[in-house]
Every structure is written in structure tokens, then in C-alpha cells.
mmCIF file of C-alpha atoms in Angstrom:
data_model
loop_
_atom_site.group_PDB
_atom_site.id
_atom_site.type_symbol
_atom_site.label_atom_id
_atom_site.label_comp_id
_atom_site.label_asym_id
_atom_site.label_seq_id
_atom_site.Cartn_x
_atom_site.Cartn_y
_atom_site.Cartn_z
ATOM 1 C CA UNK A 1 145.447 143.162 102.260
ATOM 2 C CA UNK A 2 143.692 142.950 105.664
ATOM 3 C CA UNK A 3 140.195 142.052 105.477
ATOM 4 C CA UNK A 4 137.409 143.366 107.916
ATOM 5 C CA UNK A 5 134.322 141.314 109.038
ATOM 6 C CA UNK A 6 131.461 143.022 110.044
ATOM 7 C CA UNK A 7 128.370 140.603 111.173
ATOM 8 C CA UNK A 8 125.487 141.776 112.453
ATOM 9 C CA UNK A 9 122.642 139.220 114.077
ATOM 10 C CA UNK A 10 120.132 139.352 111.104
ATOM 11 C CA UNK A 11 116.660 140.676 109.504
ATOM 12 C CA UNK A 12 114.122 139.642 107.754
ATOM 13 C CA UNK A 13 114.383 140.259 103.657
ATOM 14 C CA UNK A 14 110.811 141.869 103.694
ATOM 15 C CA UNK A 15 108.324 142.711 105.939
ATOM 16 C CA UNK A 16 105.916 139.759 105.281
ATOM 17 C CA UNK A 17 104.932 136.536 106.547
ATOM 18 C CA UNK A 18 107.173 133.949 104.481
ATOM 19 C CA UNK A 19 109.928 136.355 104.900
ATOM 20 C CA UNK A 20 109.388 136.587 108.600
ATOM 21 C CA UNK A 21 109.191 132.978 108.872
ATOM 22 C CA UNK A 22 112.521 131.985 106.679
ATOM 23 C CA UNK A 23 114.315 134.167 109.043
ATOM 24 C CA UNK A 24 112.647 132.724 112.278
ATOM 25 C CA UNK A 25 113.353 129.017 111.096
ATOM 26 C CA UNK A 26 117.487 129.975 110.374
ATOM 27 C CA UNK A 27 117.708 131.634 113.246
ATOM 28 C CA UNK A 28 115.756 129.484 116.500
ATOM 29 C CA UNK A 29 117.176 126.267 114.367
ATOM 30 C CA UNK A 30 120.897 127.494 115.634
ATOM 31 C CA UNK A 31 121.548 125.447 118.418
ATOM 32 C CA UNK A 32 122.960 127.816 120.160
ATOM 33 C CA UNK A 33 120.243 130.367 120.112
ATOM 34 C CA UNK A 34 117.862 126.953 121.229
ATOM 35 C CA UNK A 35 119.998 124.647 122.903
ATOM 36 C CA UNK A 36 117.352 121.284 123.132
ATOM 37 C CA UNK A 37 118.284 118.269 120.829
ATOM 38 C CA UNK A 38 118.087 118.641 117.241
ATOM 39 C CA UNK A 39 114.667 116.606 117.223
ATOM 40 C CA UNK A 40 112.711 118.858 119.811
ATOM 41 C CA UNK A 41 113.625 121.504 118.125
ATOM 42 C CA UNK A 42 112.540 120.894 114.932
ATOM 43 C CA UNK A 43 109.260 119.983 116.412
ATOM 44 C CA UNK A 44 109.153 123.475 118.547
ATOM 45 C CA UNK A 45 110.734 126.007 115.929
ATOM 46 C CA UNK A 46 108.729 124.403 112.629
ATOM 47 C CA UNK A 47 105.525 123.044 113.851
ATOM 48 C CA UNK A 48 104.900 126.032 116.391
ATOM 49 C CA UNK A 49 107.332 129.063 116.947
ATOM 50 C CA UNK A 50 107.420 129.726 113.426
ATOM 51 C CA UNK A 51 104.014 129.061 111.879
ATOM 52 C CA UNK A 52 102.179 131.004 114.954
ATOM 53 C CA UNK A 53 104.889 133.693 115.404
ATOM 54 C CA UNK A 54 105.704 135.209 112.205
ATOM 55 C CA UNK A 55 102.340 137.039 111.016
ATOM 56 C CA UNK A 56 102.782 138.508 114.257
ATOM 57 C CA UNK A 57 105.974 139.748 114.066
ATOM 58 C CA UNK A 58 105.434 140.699 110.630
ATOM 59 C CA UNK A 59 103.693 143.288 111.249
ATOM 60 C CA UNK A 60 105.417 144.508 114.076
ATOM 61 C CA UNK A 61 108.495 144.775 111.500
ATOM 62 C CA UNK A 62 106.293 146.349 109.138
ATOM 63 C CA UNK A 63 105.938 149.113 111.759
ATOM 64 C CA UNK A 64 109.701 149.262 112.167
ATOM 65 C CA UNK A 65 110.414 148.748 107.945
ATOM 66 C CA UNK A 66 111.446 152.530 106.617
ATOM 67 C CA UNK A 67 112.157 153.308 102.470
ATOM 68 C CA UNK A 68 115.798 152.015 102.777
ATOM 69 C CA UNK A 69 114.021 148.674 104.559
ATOM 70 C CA UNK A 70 115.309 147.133 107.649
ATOM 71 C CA UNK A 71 117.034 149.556 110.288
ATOM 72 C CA UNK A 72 119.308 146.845 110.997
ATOM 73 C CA UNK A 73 120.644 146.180 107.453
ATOM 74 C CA UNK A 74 120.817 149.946 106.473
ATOM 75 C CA UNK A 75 122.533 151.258 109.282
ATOM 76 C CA UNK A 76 125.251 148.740 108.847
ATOM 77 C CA UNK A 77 125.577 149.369 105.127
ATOM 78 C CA UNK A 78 126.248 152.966 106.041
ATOM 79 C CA UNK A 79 128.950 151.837 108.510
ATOM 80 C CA UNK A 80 130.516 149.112 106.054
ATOM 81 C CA UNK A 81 131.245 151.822 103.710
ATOM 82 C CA UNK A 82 131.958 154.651 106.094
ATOM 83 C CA UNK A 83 134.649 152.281 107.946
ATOM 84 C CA UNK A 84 135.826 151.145 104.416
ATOM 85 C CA UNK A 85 136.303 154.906 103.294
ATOM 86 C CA UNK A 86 138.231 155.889 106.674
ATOM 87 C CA UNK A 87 140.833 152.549 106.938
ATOM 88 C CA UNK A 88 141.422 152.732 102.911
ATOM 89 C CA UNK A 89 142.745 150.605 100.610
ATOM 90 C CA UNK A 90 144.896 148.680 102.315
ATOM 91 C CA UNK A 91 141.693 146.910 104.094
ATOM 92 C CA UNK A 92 138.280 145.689 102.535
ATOM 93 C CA UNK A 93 135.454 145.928 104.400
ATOM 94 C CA UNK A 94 132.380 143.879 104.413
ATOM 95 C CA UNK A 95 129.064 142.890 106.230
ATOM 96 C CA UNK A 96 127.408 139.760 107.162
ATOM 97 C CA UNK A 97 124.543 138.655 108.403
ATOM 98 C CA UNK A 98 124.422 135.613 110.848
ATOM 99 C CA UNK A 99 120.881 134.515 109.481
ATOM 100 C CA UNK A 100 119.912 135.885 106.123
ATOM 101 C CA UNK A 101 121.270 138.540 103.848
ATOM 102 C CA UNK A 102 123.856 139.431 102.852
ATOM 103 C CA UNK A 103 124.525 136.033 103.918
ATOM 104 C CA UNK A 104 128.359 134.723 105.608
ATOM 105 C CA UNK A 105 128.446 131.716 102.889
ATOM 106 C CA UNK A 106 128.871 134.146 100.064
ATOM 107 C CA UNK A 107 130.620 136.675 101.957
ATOM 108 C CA UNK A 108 133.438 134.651 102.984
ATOM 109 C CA UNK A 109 133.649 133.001 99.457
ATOM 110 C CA UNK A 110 134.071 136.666 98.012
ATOM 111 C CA UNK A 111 136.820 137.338 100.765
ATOM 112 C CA UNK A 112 138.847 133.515 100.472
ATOM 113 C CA UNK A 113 139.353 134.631 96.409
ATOM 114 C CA UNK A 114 141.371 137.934 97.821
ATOM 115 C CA UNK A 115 143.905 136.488 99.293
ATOM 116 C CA UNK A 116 143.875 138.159 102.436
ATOM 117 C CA UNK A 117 146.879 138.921 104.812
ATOM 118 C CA UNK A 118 145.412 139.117 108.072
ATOM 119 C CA UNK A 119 141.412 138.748 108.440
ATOM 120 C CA UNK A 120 139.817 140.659 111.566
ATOM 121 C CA UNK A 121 136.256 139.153 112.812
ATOM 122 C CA UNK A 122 133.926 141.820 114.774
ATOM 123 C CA UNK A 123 130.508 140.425 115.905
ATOM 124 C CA UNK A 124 128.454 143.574 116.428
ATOM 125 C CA UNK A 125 127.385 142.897 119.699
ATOM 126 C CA UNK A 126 129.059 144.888 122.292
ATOM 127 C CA UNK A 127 128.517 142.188 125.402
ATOM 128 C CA UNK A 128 129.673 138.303 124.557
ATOM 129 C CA UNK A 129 127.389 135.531 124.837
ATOM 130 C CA UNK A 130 127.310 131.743 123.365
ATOM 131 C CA UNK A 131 123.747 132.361 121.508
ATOM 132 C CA UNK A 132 125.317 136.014 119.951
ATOM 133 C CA UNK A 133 129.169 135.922 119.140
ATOM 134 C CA UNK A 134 129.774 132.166 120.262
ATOM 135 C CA UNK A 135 127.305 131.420 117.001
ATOM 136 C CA UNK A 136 129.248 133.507 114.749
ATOM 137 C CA UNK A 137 132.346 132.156 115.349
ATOM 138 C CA UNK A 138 131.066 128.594 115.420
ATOM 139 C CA UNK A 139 129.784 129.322 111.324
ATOM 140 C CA UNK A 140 132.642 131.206 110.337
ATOM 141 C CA UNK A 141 135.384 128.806 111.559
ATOM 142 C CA UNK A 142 132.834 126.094 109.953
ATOM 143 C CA UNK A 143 132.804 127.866 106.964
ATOM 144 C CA UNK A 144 136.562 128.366 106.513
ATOM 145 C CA UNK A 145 137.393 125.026 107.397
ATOM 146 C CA UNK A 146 137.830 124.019 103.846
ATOM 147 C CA UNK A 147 139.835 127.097 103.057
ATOM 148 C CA UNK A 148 143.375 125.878 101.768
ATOM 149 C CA UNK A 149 145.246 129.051 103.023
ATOM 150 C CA UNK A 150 144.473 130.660 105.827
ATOM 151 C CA UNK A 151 145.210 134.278 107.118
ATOM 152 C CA UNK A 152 146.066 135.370 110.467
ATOM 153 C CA UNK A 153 142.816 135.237 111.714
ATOM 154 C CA UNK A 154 142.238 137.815 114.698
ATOM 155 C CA UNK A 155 138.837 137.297 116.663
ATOM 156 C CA UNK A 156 136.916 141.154 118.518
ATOM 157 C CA UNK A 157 134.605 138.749 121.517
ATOM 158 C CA UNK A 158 133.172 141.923 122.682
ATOM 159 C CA UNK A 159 133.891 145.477 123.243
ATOM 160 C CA UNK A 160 131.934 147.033 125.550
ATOM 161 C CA UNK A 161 134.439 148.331 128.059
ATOM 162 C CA UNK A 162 136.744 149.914 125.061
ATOM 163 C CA UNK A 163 137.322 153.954 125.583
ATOM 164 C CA UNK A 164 134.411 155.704 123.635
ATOM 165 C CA UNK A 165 131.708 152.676 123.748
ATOM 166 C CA UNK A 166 129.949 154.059 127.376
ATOM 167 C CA UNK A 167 130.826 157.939 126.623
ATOM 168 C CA UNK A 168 128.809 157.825 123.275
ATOM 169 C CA UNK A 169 125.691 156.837 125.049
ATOM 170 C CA UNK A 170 126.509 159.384 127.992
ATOM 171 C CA UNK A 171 126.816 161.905 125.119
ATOM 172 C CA UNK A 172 123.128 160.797 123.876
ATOM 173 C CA UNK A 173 121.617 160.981 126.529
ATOM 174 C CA UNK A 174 123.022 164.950 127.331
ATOM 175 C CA UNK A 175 120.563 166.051 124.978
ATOM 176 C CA UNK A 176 117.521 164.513 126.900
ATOM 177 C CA UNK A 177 118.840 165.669 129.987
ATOM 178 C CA UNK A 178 118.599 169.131 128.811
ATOM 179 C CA UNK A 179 114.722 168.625 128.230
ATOM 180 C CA UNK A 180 113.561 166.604 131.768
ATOM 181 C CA UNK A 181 114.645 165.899 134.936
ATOM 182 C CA UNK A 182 114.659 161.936 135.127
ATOM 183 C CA UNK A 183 113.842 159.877 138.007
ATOM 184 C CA UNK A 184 115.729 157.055 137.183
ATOM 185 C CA UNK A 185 117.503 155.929 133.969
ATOM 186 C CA UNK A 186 117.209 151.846 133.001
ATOM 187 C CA UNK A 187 119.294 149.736 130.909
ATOM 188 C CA UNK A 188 117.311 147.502 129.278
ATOM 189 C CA UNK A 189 119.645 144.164 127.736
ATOM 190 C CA UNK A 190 118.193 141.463 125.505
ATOM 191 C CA UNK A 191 118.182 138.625 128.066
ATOM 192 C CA UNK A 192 118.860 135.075 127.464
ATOM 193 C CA UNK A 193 118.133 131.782 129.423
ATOM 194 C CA UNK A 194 120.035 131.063 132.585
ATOM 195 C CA UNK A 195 120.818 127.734 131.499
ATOM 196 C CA UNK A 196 123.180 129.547 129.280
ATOM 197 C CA UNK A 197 125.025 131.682 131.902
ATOM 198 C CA UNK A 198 125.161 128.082 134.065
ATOM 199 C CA UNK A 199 126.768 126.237 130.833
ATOM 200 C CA UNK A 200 128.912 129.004 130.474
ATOM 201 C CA UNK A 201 130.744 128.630 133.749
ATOM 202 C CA UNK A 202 133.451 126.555 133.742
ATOM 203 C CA UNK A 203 133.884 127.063 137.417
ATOM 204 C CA UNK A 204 130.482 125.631 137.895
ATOM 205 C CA UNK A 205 130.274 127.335 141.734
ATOM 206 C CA UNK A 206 131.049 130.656 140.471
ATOM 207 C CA UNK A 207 127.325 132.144 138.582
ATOM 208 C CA UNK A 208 124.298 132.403 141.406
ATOM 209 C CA UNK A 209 122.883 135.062 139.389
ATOM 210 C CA UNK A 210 123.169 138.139 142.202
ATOM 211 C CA UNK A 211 126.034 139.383 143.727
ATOM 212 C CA UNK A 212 128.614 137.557 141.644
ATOM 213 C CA UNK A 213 127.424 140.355 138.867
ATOM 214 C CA UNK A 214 128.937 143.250 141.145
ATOM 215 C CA UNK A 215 132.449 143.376 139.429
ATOM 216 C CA UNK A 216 134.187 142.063 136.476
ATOM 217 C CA UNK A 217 136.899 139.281 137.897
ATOM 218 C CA UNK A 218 138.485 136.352 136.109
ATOM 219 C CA UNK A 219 136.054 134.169 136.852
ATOM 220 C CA UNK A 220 133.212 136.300 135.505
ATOM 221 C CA UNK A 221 134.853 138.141 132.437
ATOM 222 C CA UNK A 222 132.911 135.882 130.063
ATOM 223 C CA UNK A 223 129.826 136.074 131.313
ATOM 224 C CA UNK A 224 127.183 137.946 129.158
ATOM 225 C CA UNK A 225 125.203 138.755 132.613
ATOM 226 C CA UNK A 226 128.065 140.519 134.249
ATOM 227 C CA UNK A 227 129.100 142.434 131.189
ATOM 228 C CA UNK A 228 125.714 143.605 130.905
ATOM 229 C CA UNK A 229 125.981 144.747 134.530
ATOM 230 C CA UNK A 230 129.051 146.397 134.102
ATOM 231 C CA UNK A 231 128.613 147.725 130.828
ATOM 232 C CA UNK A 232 125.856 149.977 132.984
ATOM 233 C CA UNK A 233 128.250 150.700 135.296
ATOM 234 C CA UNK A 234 130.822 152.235 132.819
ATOM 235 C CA UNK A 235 127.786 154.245 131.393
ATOM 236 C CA UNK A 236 126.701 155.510 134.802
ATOM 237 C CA UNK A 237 129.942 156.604 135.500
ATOM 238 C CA UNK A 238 130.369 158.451 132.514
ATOM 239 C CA UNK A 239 127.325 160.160 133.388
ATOM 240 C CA UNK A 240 128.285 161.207 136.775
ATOM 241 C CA UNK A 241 124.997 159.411 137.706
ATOM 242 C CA UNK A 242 124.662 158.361 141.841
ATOM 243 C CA UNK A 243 123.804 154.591 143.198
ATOM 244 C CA UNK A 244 120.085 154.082 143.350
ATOM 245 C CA UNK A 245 119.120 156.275 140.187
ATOM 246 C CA UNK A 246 120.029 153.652 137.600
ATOM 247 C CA UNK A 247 119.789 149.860 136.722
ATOM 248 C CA UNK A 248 120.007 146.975 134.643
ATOM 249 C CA UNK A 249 117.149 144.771 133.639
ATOM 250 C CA UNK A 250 116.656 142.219 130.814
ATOM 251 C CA UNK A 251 114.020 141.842 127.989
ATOM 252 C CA UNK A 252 112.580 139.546 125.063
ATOM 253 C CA UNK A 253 112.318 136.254 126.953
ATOM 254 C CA UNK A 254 110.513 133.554 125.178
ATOM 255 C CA UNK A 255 109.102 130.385 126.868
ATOM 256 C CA UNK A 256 108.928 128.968 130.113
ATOM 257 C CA UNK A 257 112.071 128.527 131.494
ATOM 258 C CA UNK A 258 113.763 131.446 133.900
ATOM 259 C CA UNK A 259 115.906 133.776 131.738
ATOM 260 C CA UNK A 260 117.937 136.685 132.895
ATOM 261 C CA UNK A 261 116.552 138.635 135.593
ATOM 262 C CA UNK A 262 115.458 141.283 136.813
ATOM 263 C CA UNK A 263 112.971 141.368 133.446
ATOM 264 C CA UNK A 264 112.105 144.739 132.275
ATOM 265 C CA UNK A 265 108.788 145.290 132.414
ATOM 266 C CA UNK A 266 108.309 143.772 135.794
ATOM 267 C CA UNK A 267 110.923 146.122 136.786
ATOM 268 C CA UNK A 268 109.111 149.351 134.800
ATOM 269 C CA UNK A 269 105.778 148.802 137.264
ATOM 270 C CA UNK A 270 107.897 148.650 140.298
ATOM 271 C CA UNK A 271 109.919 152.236 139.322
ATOM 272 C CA UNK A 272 106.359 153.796 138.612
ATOM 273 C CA UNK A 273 105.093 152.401 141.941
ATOM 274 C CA UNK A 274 108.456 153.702 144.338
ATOM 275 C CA UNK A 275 107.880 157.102 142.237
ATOM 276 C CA UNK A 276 109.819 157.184 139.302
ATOM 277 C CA UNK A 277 107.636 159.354 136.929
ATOM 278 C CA UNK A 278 109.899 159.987 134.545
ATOM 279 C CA UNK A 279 112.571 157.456 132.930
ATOM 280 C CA UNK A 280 115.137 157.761 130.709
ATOM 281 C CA UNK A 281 116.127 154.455 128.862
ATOM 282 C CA UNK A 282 119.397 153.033 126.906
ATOM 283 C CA UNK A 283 119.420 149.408 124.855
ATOM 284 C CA UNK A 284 123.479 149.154 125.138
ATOM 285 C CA UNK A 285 123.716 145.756 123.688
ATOM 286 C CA UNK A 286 122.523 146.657 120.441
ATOM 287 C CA UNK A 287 124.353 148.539 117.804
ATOM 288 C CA UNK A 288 121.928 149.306 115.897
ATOM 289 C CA UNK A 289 118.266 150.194 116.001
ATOM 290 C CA UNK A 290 116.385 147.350 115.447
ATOM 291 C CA UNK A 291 112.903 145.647 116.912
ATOM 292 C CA UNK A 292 114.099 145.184 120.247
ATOM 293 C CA UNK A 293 114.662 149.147 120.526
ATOM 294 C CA UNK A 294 112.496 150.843 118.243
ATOM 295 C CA UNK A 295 109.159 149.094 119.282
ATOM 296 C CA UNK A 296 109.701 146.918 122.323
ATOM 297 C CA UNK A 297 111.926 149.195 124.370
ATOM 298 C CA UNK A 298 110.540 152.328 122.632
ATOM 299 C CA UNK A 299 106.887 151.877 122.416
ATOM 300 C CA UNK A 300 105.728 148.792 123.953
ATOM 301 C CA UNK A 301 107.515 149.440 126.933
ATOM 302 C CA UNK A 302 106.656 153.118 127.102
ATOM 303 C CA UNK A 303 102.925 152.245 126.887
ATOM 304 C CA UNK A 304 103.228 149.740 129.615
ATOM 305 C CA UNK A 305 105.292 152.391 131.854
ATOM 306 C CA UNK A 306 102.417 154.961 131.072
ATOM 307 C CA UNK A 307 99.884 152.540 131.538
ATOM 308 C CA UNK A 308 100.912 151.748 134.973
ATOM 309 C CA UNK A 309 100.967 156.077 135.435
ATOM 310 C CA UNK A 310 104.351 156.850 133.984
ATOM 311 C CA UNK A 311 105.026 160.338 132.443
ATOM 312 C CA UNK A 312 107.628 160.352 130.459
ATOM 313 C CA UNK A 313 110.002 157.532 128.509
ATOM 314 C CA UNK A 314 112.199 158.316 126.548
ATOM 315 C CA UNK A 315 114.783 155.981 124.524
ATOM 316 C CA UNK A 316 118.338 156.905 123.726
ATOM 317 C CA UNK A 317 119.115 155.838 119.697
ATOM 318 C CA UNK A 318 121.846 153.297 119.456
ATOM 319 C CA UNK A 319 125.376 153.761 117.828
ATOM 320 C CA UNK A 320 123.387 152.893 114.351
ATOM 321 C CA UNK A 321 125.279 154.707 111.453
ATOM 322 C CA UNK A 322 126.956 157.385 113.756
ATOM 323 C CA UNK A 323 130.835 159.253 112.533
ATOM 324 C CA UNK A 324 131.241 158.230 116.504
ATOM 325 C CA UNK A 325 130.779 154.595 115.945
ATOM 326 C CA UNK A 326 132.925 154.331 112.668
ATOM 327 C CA UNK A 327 135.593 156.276 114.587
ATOM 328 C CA UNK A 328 135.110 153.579 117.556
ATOM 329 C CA UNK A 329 135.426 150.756 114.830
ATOM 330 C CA UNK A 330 138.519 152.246 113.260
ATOM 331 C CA UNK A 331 140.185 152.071 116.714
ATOM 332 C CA UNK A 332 139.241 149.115 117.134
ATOM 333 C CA UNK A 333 140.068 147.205 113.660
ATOM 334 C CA UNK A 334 143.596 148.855 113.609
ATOM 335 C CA UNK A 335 144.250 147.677 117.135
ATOM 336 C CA UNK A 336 143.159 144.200 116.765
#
């Protein structure tokens, strides 16, 4: 029996405060994710990220909470059993969440009891970075460290230059072509801080955050700000779309200290101001619909790009529970 892994970042259990807040606290408490001492950030996630931040965010997921609930747990309940139904019974599939429900504790305890041949890990995010995949694999080797028998273990760090990944969003975004001539068409990534990128290089001479993002080399291939670049690239391409009509930016940055740049909605005013009236916009490091699409990239960030005398935005929908992205997952389980 070969055993599939599915994990997904996390979501809240319910739209509502203490909800909001349990997940905030698991989540900024990863030391990856927040990478100060253990003290300071104790202090900074409990006594003022979390207390002031979740009735806020609360109700900006109760905007984004449908029947089914969250988007992000939904969607990848569809795809568990959609990927389970097409690989059969020789494999098992199952989700996890990194924070929250369903939870990796109990989801690895369920899979140690089968007995599994071969076990195959897939962190749904498409680009790698320390805070994302580097976290998951971090709990899940912690996890089955007390395991007695282990299976061949085989580890997915990202997939966003596989075949079909950039041709499903250049399909997307065909239908929105059809409808408007766009100015320009912006990839939007969830950025991190630098300080990551700089403790990710092991070359320490080889990240200056510009030019070194132009190509995928050996040096770079780990590096979450150059995939994101490239990942862009392979869409463009797809799309048959010319130098100077597209680019990457980076969003969601929390505190003080410089994260990825260029930042998104700094980079949505100067479009509007060199012209670009009408912008067509893709979230490729997210699989699924979730908070960071729905409502920052597809309504807060519209209003902003209106506000500064935009026209039209428009957001292409993620892989979510798409027969394209269980095919893509299918390829890539039974090739891993």
C-alpha cells in the first residue's frame, strides 16, 4: 500500500474570534513562520498579534466562509477524494492541515497503523520556502520519529515548473481574455521576509534580491523568490505574453522589517499611473482559493487599483477542486 499526503497550510475551524485566534497562535508560534527566539515571540504572537488581530480577521473570513465552510478545507476535501478515486486502491489518500484540522498528529497516527509500503509527502504549495514546505517537513519527520517501521518515504519540495502547472492558469485566464483587452497582467505571490531568502543561501554572496532572480541556476533553485519569478515566467510563456506586459510582485507582509519586493499594491498605483487601465491578475502560489485570493488579491486590491482610477481587475481562480489539478496530482504522485 502506498500512502499519499496531502497538507495544505491551514484554516480557521469557524469564522469567529476564538477560532481565529487558536489558529493565529499555532500558526505565528512556528518558528519558522516567525523566526525570533522562542521568548519574543511568545510576547509578540500572544500578548499582541493574536489578541488585536483576530476579530479583525474574523470577519474578513466570515466574508470568505461559504455553506461547506472554509474554501481552503473544502476544496481540498474534493481533491483528497477525487485523487483517491483516480490512483485506486492500491494508494490511500489523505489531507492534513499544518495548523488545525484535520490535524497531521492524528493523520499520521491513522496512516503508521496501515502499514504502508512507500509514503509520498506533497506540501500544497507550488513554490518552496522554509516558513511553507520547510515547516511541514520539519513536523512530519518530528512526528514520525517515534515510528518503529518506516516506509520509503519520498518528499514533492515544490512543483511549479512540472508540465500542466503554468498551462492551467494560461487556460484560465483564455476565458478573460475573450471579454477585455488587458494592459498588463500581475502575479501577485504571498511574500515573506528577506531575512528568510538571506538564511536560505548557503552561498551567502549569491541572493541581492534583483537580478540574481532572472533565471533558475544551481545556486538559486531553492530560493522561494526566484521560483516565484520564474514560475511567472513559465506562465507568460504559456500565454504567448511579450516582456513589459507582465510581472511579479509580492503581498501580505506583516511588520516592520523589509519582506519580498516589489509589494503589490505599491506596484498596482504605479501600473494605473504609466496607464495600465485594465489588469488581469493570477495568485500562482496558492492552490486553492483562500483569504489571500478571494479578498486581498480579489477585492481589496481591486478597490485600491480602482481607487487610484483603475477600470477593470479581474482575478484568475486557483487550481482549487479542478479534474485539471487531480490529473496534475496523479502525475505527480505516480512519478514520485
Amino acid at each position: 500500500m502506498i500512502g499519499v499526503l496531502l497538507v495544505n497550510l491551514g484554516t480557521p475551524d469557524a469564522p469567529d474570534t476564538g477560532s481565529v485566534r487558536r489558529y493565529l497562535r499555532e500558526f505565528l508560534m512556528d518558528g519558522r513562520v516567525i523566526d525570533i527566539p522562542y521568548p519574543f515571540r511568545f510576547l509578540l504572537v500572544n500578548g499582541i498579534i493574536a489578541p488585536f488581530r483576530a476579530p479583525k480577521s474574523a470577519k474578513i473570513y466570515q466574508q470568505l466562509w461559504e455553506e461547506r465552510g472554509s474554501p481552503l478545507k473544502f476544496y481540498g476535501e474534493d481533491v483528497r477524494d477525487e485523487l483517491q478515486k483516480s490512483l485506486g486502491s492500491e494508494y490511500v489518500v489523505k489531507l492534513a492541515m499544518r495548523y488545525q484540522n484535520p490535524d497531521l498528529p492524528s493523520v499520521l497516527k491513522e496512516m503508521e497503523k496501515m502499514q504502508l509500503d512507500k509514503l509520498i509527502i506533497i506540501p500544497l504549495f507550488p513554490q518552496y520556502a522554509s516558513a511553507t514546505t520547510g515547516s511541514v517537513y520539519e513536523r512530519v519527520m518530528e512526528l514520525m520519529s517515534s515510528w518503529q517501521i518506516m516506509p520509503n518515504i519520498s518528499l514533492v519540495s515544490y512543483f511549479y515548473q512540472r508540465p500542466g502547472f503554468a498551462a492551467y492558469f494560461a487556460e484560465k485566464a483564455k476565458k478573460y481574455q475573450a471579454e477585455h483587452d488587458f494592459d498588463y497582467y500581475l502575479f501577485s505571490y504571498h511574500g515573506v521576509p528577506e531575512r528568510h531568502i538571506r538564511n536560505g543561501d548557503i552561498t551567502k554572496n549569491t541572493c541581492v534580491f534583483g537580478t540574481c532572480c532572472e533565471q533558475i541556476t544551481g545556486k538559486n533553485h531553492g530560493c522561494y523568490r526566484a521560483q516565484c519569478f520564474e514560475t511567472t515566467r513559465l506562465i507568460a510563456k504559456e500565454m504567448g505574453l511579450k516582456d513589459g506586459t507582465f510581472g511579479t510582485a509580492f503581498q501580505s507582509r506583516l511588520g516592520r522589517d523589509p519582506w519580498l519586493q516589489p509589494y503589490t499594491d505599491e506596484t498596482i498605483k504605479k501600473l494605473v499611473k504609466e496607464g495600465n487601465k485594465k489588469i488581469l491578475a493570477f495568485s500562482p502560489a496558492f492552490v486553492a482559493d483562500c483569504l489571500e485570493t478571494t479578498i486581498e488579491v480579489g477585492e481589496e486590491y481591486k478597490e485600491l487599483f480602482e481607487e487610484a482610477g483603475g477600470e477593470h481587475w479581474q482575478l484568475v481562480e486557483s487550481l482549487n477542486n479542478s479534474p485539471e489539478w487531480v490529473s496534475f496530482l496523479k502525475d505527480l504522485v505516480q512519478q514520485s
